[in-house]
mmCIF file of C-alpha atoms in Angstrom:
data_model
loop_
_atom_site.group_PDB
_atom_site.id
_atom_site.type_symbol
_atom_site.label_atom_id
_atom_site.label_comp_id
_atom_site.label_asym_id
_atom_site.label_seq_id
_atom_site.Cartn_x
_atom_site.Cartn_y
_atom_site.Cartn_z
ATOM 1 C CA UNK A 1 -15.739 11.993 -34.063
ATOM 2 C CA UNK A 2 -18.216 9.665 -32.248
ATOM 3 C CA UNK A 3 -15.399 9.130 -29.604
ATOM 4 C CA UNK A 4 -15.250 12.960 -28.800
ATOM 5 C CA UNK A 5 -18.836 12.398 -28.518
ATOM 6 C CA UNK A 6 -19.061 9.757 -26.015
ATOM 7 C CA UNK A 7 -18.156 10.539 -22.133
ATOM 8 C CA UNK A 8 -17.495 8.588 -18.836
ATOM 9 C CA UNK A 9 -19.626 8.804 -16.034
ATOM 10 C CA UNK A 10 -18.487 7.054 -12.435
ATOM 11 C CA UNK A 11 -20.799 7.003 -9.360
ATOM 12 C CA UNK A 12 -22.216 5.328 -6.630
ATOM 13 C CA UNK A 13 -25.233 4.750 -5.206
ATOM 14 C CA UNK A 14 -26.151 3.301 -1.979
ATOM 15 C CA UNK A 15 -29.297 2.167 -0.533
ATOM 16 C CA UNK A 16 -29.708 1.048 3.075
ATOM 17 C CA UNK A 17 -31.254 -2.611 3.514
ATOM 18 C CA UNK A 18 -34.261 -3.149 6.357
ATOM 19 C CA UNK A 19 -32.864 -4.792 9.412
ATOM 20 C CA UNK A 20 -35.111 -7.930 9.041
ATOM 21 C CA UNK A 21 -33.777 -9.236 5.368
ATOM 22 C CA UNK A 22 -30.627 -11.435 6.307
ATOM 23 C CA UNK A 23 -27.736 -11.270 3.981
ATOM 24 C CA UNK A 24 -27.817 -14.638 2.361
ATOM 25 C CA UNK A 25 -31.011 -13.589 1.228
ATOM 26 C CA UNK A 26 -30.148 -10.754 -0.530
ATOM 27 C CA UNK A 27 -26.947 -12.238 -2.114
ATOM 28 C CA UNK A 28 -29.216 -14.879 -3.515
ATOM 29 C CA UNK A 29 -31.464 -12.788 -5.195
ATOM 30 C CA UNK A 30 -28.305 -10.879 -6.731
ATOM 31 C CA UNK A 31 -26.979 -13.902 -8.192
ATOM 32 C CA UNK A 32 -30.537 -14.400 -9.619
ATOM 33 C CA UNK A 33 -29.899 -12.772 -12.874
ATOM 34 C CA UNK A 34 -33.382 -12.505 -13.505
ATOM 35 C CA UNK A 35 -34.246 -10.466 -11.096
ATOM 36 C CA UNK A 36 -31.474 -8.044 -11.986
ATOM 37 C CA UNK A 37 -31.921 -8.394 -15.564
ATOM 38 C CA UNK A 38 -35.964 -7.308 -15.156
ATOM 39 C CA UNK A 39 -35.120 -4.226 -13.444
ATOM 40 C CA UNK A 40 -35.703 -2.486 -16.545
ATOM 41 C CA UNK A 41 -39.601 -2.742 -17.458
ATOM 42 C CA UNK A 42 -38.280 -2.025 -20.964
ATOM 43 C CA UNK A 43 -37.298 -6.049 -20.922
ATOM 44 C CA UNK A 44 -39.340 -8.459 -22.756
ATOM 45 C CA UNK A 45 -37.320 -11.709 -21.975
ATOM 46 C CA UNK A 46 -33.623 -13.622 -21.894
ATOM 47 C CA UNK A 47 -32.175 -16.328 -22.922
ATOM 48 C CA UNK A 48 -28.918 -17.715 -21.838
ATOM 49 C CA UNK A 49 -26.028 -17.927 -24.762
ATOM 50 C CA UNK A 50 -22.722 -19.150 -24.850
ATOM 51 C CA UNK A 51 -19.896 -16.217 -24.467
ATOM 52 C CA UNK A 52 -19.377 -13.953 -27.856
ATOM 53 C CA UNK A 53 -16.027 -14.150 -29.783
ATOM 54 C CA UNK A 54 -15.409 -10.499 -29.073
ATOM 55 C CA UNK A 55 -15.522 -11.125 -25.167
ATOM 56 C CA UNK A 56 -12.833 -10.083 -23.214
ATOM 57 C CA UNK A 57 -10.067 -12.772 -21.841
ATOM 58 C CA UNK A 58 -11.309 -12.276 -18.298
ATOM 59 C CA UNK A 59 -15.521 -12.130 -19.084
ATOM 60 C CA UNK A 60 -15.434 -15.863 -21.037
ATOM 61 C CA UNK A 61 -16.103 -18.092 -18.490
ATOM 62 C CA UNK A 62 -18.418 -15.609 -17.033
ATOM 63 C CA UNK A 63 -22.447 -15.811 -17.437
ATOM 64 C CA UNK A 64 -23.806 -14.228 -20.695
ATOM 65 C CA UNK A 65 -27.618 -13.548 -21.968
ATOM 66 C CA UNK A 66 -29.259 -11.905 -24.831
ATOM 67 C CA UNK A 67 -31.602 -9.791 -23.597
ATOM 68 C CA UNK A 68 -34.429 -8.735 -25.421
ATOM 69 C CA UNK A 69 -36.052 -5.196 -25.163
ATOM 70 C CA UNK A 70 -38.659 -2.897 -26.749
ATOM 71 C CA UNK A 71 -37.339 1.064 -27.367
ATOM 72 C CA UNK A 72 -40.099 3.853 -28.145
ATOM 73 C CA UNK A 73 -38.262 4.867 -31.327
ATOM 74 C CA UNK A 74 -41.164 7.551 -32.239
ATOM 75 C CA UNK A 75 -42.536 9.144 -29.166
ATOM 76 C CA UNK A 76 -46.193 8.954 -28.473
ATOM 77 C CA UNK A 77 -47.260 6.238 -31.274
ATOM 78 C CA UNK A 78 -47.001 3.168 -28.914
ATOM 79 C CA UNK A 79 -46.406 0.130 -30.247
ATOM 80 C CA UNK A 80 -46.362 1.356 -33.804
ATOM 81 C CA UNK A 81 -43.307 3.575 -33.187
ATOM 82 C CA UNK A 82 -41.650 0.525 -30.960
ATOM 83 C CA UNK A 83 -39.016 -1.398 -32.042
ATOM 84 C CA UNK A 84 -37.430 -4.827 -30.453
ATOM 85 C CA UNK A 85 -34.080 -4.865 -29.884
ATOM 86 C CA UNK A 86 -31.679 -7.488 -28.623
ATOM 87 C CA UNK A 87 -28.206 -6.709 -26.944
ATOM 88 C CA UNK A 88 -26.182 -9.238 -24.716
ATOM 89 C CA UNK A 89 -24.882 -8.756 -21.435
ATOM 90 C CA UNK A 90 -22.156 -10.658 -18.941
ATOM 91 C CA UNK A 91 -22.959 -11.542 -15.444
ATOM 92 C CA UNK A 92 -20.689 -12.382 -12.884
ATOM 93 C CA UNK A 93 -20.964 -13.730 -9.457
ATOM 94 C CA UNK A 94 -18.988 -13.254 -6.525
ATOM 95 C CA UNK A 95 -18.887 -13.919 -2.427
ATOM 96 C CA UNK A 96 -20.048 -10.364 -1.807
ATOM 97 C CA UNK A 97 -22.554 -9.781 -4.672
ATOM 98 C CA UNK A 98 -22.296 -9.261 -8.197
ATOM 99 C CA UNK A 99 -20.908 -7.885 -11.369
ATOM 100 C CA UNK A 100 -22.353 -7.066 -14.427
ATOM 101 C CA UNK A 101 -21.514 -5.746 -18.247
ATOM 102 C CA UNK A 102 -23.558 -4.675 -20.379
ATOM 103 C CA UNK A 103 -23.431 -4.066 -24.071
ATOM 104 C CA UNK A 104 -26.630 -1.959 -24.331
ATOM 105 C CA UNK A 105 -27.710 -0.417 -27.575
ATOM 106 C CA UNK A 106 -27.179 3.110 -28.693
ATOM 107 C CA UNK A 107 -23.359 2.688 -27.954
ATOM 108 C CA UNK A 108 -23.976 2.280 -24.312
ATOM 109 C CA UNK A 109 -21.277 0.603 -22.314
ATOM 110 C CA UNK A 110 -22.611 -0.127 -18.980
ATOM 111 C CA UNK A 111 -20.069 -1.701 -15.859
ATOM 112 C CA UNK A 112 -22.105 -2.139 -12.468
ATOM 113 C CA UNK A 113 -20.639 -3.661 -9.385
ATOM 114 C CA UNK A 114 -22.971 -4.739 -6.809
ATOM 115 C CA UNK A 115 -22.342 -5.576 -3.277
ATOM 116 C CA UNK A 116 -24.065 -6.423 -0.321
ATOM 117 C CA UNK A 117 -21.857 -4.475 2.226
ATOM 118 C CA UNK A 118 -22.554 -3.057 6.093
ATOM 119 C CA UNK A 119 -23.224 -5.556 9.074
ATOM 120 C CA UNK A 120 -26.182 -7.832 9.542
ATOM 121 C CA UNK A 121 -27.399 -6.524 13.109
ATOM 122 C CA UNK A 122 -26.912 -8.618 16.653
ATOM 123 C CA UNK A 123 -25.257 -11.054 14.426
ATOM 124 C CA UNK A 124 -21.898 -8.829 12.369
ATOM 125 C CA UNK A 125 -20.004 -5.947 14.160
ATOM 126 C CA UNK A 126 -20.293 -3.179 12.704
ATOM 127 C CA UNK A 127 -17.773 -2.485 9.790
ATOM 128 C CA UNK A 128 -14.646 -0.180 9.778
ATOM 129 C CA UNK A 129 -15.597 3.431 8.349
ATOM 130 C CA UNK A 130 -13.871 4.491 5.543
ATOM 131 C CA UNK A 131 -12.855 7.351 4.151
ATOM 132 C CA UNK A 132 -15.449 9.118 2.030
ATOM 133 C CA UNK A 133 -18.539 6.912 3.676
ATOM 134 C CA UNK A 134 -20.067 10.045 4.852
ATOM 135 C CA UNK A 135 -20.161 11.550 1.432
ATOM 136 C CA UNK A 136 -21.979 8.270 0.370
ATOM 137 C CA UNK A 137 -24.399 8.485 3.357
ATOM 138 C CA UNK A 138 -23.400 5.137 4.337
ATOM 139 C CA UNK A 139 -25.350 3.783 7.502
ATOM 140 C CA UNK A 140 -23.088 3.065 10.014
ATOM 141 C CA UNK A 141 -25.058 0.320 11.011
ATOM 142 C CA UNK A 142 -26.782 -2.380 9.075
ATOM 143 C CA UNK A 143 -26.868 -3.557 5.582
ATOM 144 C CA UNK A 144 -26.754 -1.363 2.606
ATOM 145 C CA UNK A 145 -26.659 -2.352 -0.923
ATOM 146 C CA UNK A 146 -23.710 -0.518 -2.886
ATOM 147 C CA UNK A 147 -23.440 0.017 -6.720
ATOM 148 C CA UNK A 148 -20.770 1.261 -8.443
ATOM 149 C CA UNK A 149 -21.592 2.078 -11.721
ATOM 150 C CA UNK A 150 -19.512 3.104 -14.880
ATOM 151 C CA UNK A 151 -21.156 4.667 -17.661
ATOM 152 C CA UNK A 152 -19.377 5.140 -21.253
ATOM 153 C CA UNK A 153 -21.841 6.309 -24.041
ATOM 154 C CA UNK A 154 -23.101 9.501 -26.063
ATOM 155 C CA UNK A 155 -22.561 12.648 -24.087
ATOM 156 C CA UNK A 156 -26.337 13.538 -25.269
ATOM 157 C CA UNK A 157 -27.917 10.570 -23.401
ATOM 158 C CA UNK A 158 -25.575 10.206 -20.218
ATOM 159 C CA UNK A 159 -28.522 12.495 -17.569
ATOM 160 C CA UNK A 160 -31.002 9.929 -18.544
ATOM 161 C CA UNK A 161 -28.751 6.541 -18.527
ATOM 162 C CA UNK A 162 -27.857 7.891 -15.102
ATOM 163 C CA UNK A 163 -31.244 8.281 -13.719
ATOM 164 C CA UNK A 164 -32.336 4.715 -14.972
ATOM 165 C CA UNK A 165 -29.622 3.446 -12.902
ATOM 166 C CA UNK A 166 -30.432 4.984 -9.903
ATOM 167 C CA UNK A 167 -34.010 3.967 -9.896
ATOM 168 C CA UNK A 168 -33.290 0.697 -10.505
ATOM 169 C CA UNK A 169 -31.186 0.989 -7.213
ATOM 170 C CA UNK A 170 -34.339 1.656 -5.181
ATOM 171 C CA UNK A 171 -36.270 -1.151 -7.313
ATOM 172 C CA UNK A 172 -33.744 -3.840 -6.631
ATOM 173 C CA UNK A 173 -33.976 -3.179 -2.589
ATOM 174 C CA UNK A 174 -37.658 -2.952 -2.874
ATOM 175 C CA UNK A 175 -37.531 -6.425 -4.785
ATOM 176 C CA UNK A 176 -35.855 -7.874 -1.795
ATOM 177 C CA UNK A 177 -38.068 -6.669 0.528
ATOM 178 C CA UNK A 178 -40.657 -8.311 -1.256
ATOM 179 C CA UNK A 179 -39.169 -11.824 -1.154
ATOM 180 C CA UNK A 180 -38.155 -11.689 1.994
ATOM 181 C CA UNK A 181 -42.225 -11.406 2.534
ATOM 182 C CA UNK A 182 -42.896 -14.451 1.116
ATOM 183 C CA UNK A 183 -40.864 -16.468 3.404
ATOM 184 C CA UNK A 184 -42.027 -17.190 7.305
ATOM 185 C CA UNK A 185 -40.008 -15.712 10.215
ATOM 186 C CA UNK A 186 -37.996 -19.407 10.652
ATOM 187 C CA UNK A 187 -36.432 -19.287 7.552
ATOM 188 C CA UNK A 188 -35.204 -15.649 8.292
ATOM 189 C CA UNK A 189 -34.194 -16.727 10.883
ATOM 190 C CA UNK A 190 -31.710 -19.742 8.964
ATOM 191 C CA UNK A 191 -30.828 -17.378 6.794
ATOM 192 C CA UNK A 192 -29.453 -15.037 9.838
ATOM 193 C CA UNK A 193 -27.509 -17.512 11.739
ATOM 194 C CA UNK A 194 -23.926 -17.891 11.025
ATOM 195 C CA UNK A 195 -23.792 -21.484 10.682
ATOM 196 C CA UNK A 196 -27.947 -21.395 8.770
ATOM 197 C CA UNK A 197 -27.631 -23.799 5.725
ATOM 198 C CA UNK A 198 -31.003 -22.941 4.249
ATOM 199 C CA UNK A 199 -30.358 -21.702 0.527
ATOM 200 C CA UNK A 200 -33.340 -19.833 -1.622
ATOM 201 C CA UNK A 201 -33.190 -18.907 -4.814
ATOM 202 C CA UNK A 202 -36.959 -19.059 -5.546
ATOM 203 C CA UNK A 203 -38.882 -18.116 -2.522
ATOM 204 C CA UNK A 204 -42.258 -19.503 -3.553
ATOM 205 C CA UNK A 205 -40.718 -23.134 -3.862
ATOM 206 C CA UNK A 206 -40.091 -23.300 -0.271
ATOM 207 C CA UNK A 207 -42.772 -25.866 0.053
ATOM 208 C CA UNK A 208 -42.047 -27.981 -2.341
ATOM 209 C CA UNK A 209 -38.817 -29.027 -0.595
ATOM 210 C CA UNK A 210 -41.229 -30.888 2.198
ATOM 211 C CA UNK A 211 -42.927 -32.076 0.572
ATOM 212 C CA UNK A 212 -43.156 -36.364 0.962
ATOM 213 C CA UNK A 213 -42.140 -38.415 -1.862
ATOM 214 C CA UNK A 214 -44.626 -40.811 -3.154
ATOM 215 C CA UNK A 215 -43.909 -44.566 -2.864
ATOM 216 C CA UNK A 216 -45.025 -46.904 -5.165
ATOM 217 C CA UNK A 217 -47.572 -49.689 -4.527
ATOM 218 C CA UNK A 218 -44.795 -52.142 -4.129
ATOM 219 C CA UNK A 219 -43.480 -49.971 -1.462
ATOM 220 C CA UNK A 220 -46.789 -49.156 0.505
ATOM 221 C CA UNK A 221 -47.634 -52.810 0.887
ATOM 222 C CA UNK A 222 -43.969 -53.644 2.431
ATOM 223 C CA UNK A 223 -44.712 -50.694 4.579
ATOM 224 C CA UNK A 224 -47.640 -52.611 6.099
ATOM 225 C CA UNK A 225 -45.867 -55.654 7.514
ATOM 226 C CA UNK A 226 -45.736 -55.177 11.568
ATOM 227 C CA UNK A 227 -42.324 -54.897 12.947
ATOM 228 C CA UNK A 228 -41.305 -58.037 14.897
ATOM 229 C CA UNK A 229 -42.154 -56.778 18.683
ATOM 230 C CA UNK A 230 -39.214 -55.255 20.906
ATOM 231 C CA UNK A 231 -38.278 -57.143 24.178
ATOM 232 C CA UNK A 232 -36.783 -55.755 26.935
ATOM 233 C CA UNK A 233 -32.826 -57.152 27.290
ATOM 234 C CA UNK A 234 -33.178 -59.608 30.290
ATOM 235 C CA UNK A 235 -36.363 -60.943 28.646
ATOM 236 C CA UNK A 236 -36.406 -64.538 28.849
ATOM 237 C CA UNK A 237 -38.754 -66.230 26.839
ATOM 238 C CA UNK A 238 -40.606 -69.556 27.303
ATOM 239 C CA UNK A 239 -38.828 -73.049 27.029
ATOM 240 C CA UNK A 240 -41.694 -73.937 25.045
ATOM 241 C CA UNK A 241 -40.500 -71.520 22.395
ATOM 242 C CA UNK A 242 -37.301 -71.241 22.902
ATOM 243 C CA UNK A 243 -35.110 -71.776 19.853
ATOM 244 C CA UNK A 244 -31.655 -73.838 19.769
ATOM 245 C CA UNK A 245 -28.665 -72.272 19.845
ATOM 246 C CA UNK A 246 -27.200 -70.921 16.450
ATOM 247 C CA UNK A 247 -23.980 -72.346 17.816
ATOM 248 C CA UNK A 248 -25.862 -75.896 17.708
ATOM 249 C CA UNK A 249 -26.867 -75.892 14.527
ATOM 250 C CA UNK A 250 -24.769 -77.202 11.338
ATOM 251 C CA UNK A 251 -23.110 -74.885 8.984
ATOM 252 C CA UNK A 252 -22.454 -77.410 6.570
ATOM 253 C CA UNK A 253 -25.561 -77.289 3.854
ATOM 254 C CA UNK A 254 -28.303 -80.223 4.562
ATOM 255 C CA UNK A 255 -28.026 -83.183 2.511
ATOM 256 C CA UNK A 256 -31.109 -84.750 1.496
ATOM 257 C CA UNK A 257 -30.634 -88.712 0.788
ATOM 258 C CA UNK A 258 -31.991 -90.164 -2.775
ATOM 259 C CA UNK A 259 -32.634 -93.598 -3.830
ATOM 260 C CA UNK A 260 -35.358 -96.085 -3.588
ATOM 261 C CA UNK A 261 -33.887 -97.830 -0.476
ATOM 262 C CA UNK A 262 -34.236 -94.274 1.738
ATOM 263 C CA UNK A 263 -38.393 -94.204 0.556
ATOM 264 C CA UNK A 264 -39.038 -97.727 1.246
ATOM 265 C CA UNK A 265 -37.772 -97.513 4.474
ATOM 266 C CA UNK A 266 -40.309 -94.408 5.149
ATOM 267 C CA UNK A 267 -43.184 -96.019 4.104
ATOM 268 C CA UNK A 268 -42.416 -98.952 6.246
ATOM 269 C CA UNK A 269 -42.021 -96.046 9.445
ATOM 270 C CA UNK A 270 -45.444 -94.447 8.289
ATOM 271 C CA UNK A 271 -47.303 -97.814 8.297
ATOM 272 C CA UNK A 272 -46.353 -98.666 11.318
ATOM 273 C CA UNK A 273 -47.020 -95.411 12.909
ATOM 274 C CA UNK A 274 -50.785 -95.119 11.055
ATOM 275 C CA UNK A 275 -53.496 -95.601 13.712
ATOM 276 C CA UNK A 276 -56.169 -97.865 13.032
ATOM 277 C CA UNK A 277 -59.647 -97.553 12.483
ATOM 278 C CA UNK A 278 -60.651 -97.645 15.851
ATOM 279 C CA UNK A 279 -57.784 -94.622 16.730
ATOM 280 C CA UNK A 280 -59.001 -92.394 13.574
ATOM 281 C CA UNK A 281 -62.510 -92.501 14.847
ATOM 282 C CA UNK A 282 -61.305 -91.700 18.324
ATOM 283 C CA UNK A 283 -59.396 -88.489 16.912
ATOM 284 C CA UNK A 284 -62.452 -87.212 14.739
ATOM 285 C CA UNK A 285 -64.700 -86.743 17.414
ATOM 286 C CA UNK A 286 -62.779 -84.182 19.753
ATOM 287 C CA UNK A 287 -59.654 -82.080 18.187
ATOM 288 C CA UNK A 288 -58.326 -79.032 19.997
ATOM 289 C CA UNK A 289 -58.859 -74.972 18.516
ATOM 290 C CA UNK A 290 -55.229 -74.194 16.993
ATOM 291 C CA UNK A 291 -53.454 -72.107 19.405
ATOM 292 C CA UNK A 292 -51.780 -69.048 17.740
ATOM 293 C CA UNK A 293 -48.372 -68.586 19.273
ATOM 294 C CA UNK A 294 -46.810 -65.265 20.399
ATOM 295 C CA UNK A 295 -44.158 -65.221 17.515
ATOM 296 C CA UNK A 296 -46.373 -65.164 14.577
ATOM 297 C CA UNK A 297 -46.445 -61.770 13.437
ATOM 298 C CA UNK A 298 -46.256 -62.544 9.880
ATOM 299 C CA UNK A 299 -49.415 -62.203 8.252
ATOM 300 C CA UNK A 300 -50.337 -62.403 4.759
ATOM 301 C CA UNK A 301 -51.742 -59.669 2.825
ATOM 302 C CA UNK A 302 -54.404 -59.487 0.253
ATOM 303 C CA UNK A 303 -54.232 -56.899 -2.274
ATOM 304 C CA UNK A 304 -54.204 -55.944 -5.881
ATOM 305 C CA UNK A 305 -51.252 -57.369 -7.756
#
């Protein structure tokens, strides 16, 4: 008996898209189930679940939430006559926008197909017409976003299911109009160009992508060493400080001699090569500034270990 009672209702509704919101915007908030899901101000809240045993072959490695809503069972008592209700639902992405299931309560079996269809203008060409577009009232120019929507449930409550649906149509473009607000003209602009590789999910965390990353202390004070200084290439520097040839120099590691024949023989060298008395007072009187030499860039740096 309840099957005699239940009918199927098929339709489409279309809604044109401003000029200014680029396409990848609009597919991005589609596959933002949230947003979708919150169409309905009857929604209190979802949470994401793994798919039900009595899900279809082709819906289990979709998306699926329980979604959480309040119904007026007794009208005009508020929240006394509410009651919370939870029912799940199956989301589904694809390239041209989304598709959805929904298990709602009351026996309502709910199929929408979303799509982002039309031409982004100065950037698409215009799409083929098709048959039937005109009954639609298709734009023939721009982007328009197209639901398809199958309704199965109580013959009683189909006029109202119906007109939910189509003002959530009008909410959803309105919702994109709204976050294409919150971003500046330069990422609309990304977003337009074929080849624009700016994705947004989330809108208002735009900034935080720029945002520099801290270093740590460690970091900072490496960050403060100068840079050795750049010379031009036919710069020739002084013979003073010129350095030997890497050529020149031994590969082989140094060997350092042992034994107390090798420190005998220094202190022998260093005796003879100690000035006298006379010499050392000599020395003490006068003794030249240092002289600080071009290639000391090195510095040491105090700071807090």
């Amino acid at each position: 008996m309840s099957k005699l009672l239940k009918k199927k209702e098929v339709f489409t509704v279309v809604t044109p898209i401003p000029s200014y919101i680029p396409r990848r915007l609009a597919l991005d908030i589609l596959h933002s189930h949230s947003e979708v899901i919150t169409l309905n101000p009857l929604v209190l809240g979802h949470t994401k679940i793994s798919p039900p045993d009595n899900a279809s072959p082709d819906e289990m490695h979709s998306t699926w939430y329980a979604i959480h809503e309040r119904v007026q069972v007794i009208p005009g008592t508020g929240k006394v006559g509410a009651k919370e209700i939870t029912f799940n639902g199956c989301f589904h992405d694809m390239p041209w926008g989304l598709q959805t299931h929904i298990y709602a309560p009351f026996g309502i079996d709910m199929r929408v197909r979303y799509r982002i269809a039309g031409n982004q203008p100065g950037v698409e060409p215009p799409e083929h017409r098709e048959l039937g577009f005109d009954s639609l009232d298709i734009p023939a120019d721009g982007l328009y976003l197209r639901e398809d929507i199958e309704i199965r449930c109580n013959i009683s409550i189909v006029s109202f299911v119906k007109a939910q649906a189509k003002a959530a149509s009008k909410d959803m473009v309105d919702r994109i109009i709204r976050k294409a607000e919150l971003l500046d003209s330069g990422a609309l602009k990304a977003m337009m160009a074929p080849d624009g590789r700016l994705k947004t999910l989330n809108p208002n965390g735009l900034s935080q992508k720029n945002r520099p990353v801290s270093q740590s202390p460690a970091q900072q004070r490496m960050s403060m060493i100068p840079e050795p200084p750049q010379y031009p290439p036919d710069y020739q520097p002084h013979p003073m400080y010129a350095q030997a040839p890497v050529a020149n120099q031994q590969a082989t590691p140094r060997q350092y001699p042992t034994g107390p024949d090798y420190y005998n023989q220094f202190n022998q060298q260093y005796t003879a090569l100690a000035p006298g008395p006379n010499e050392q007072a000599q020395q003490h009187r006068w003794a030249p500034p240092p002289m600080e030499l071009p290639g000391d860039y090195y510095y040491q740096h105090g700071g807090a270990r």
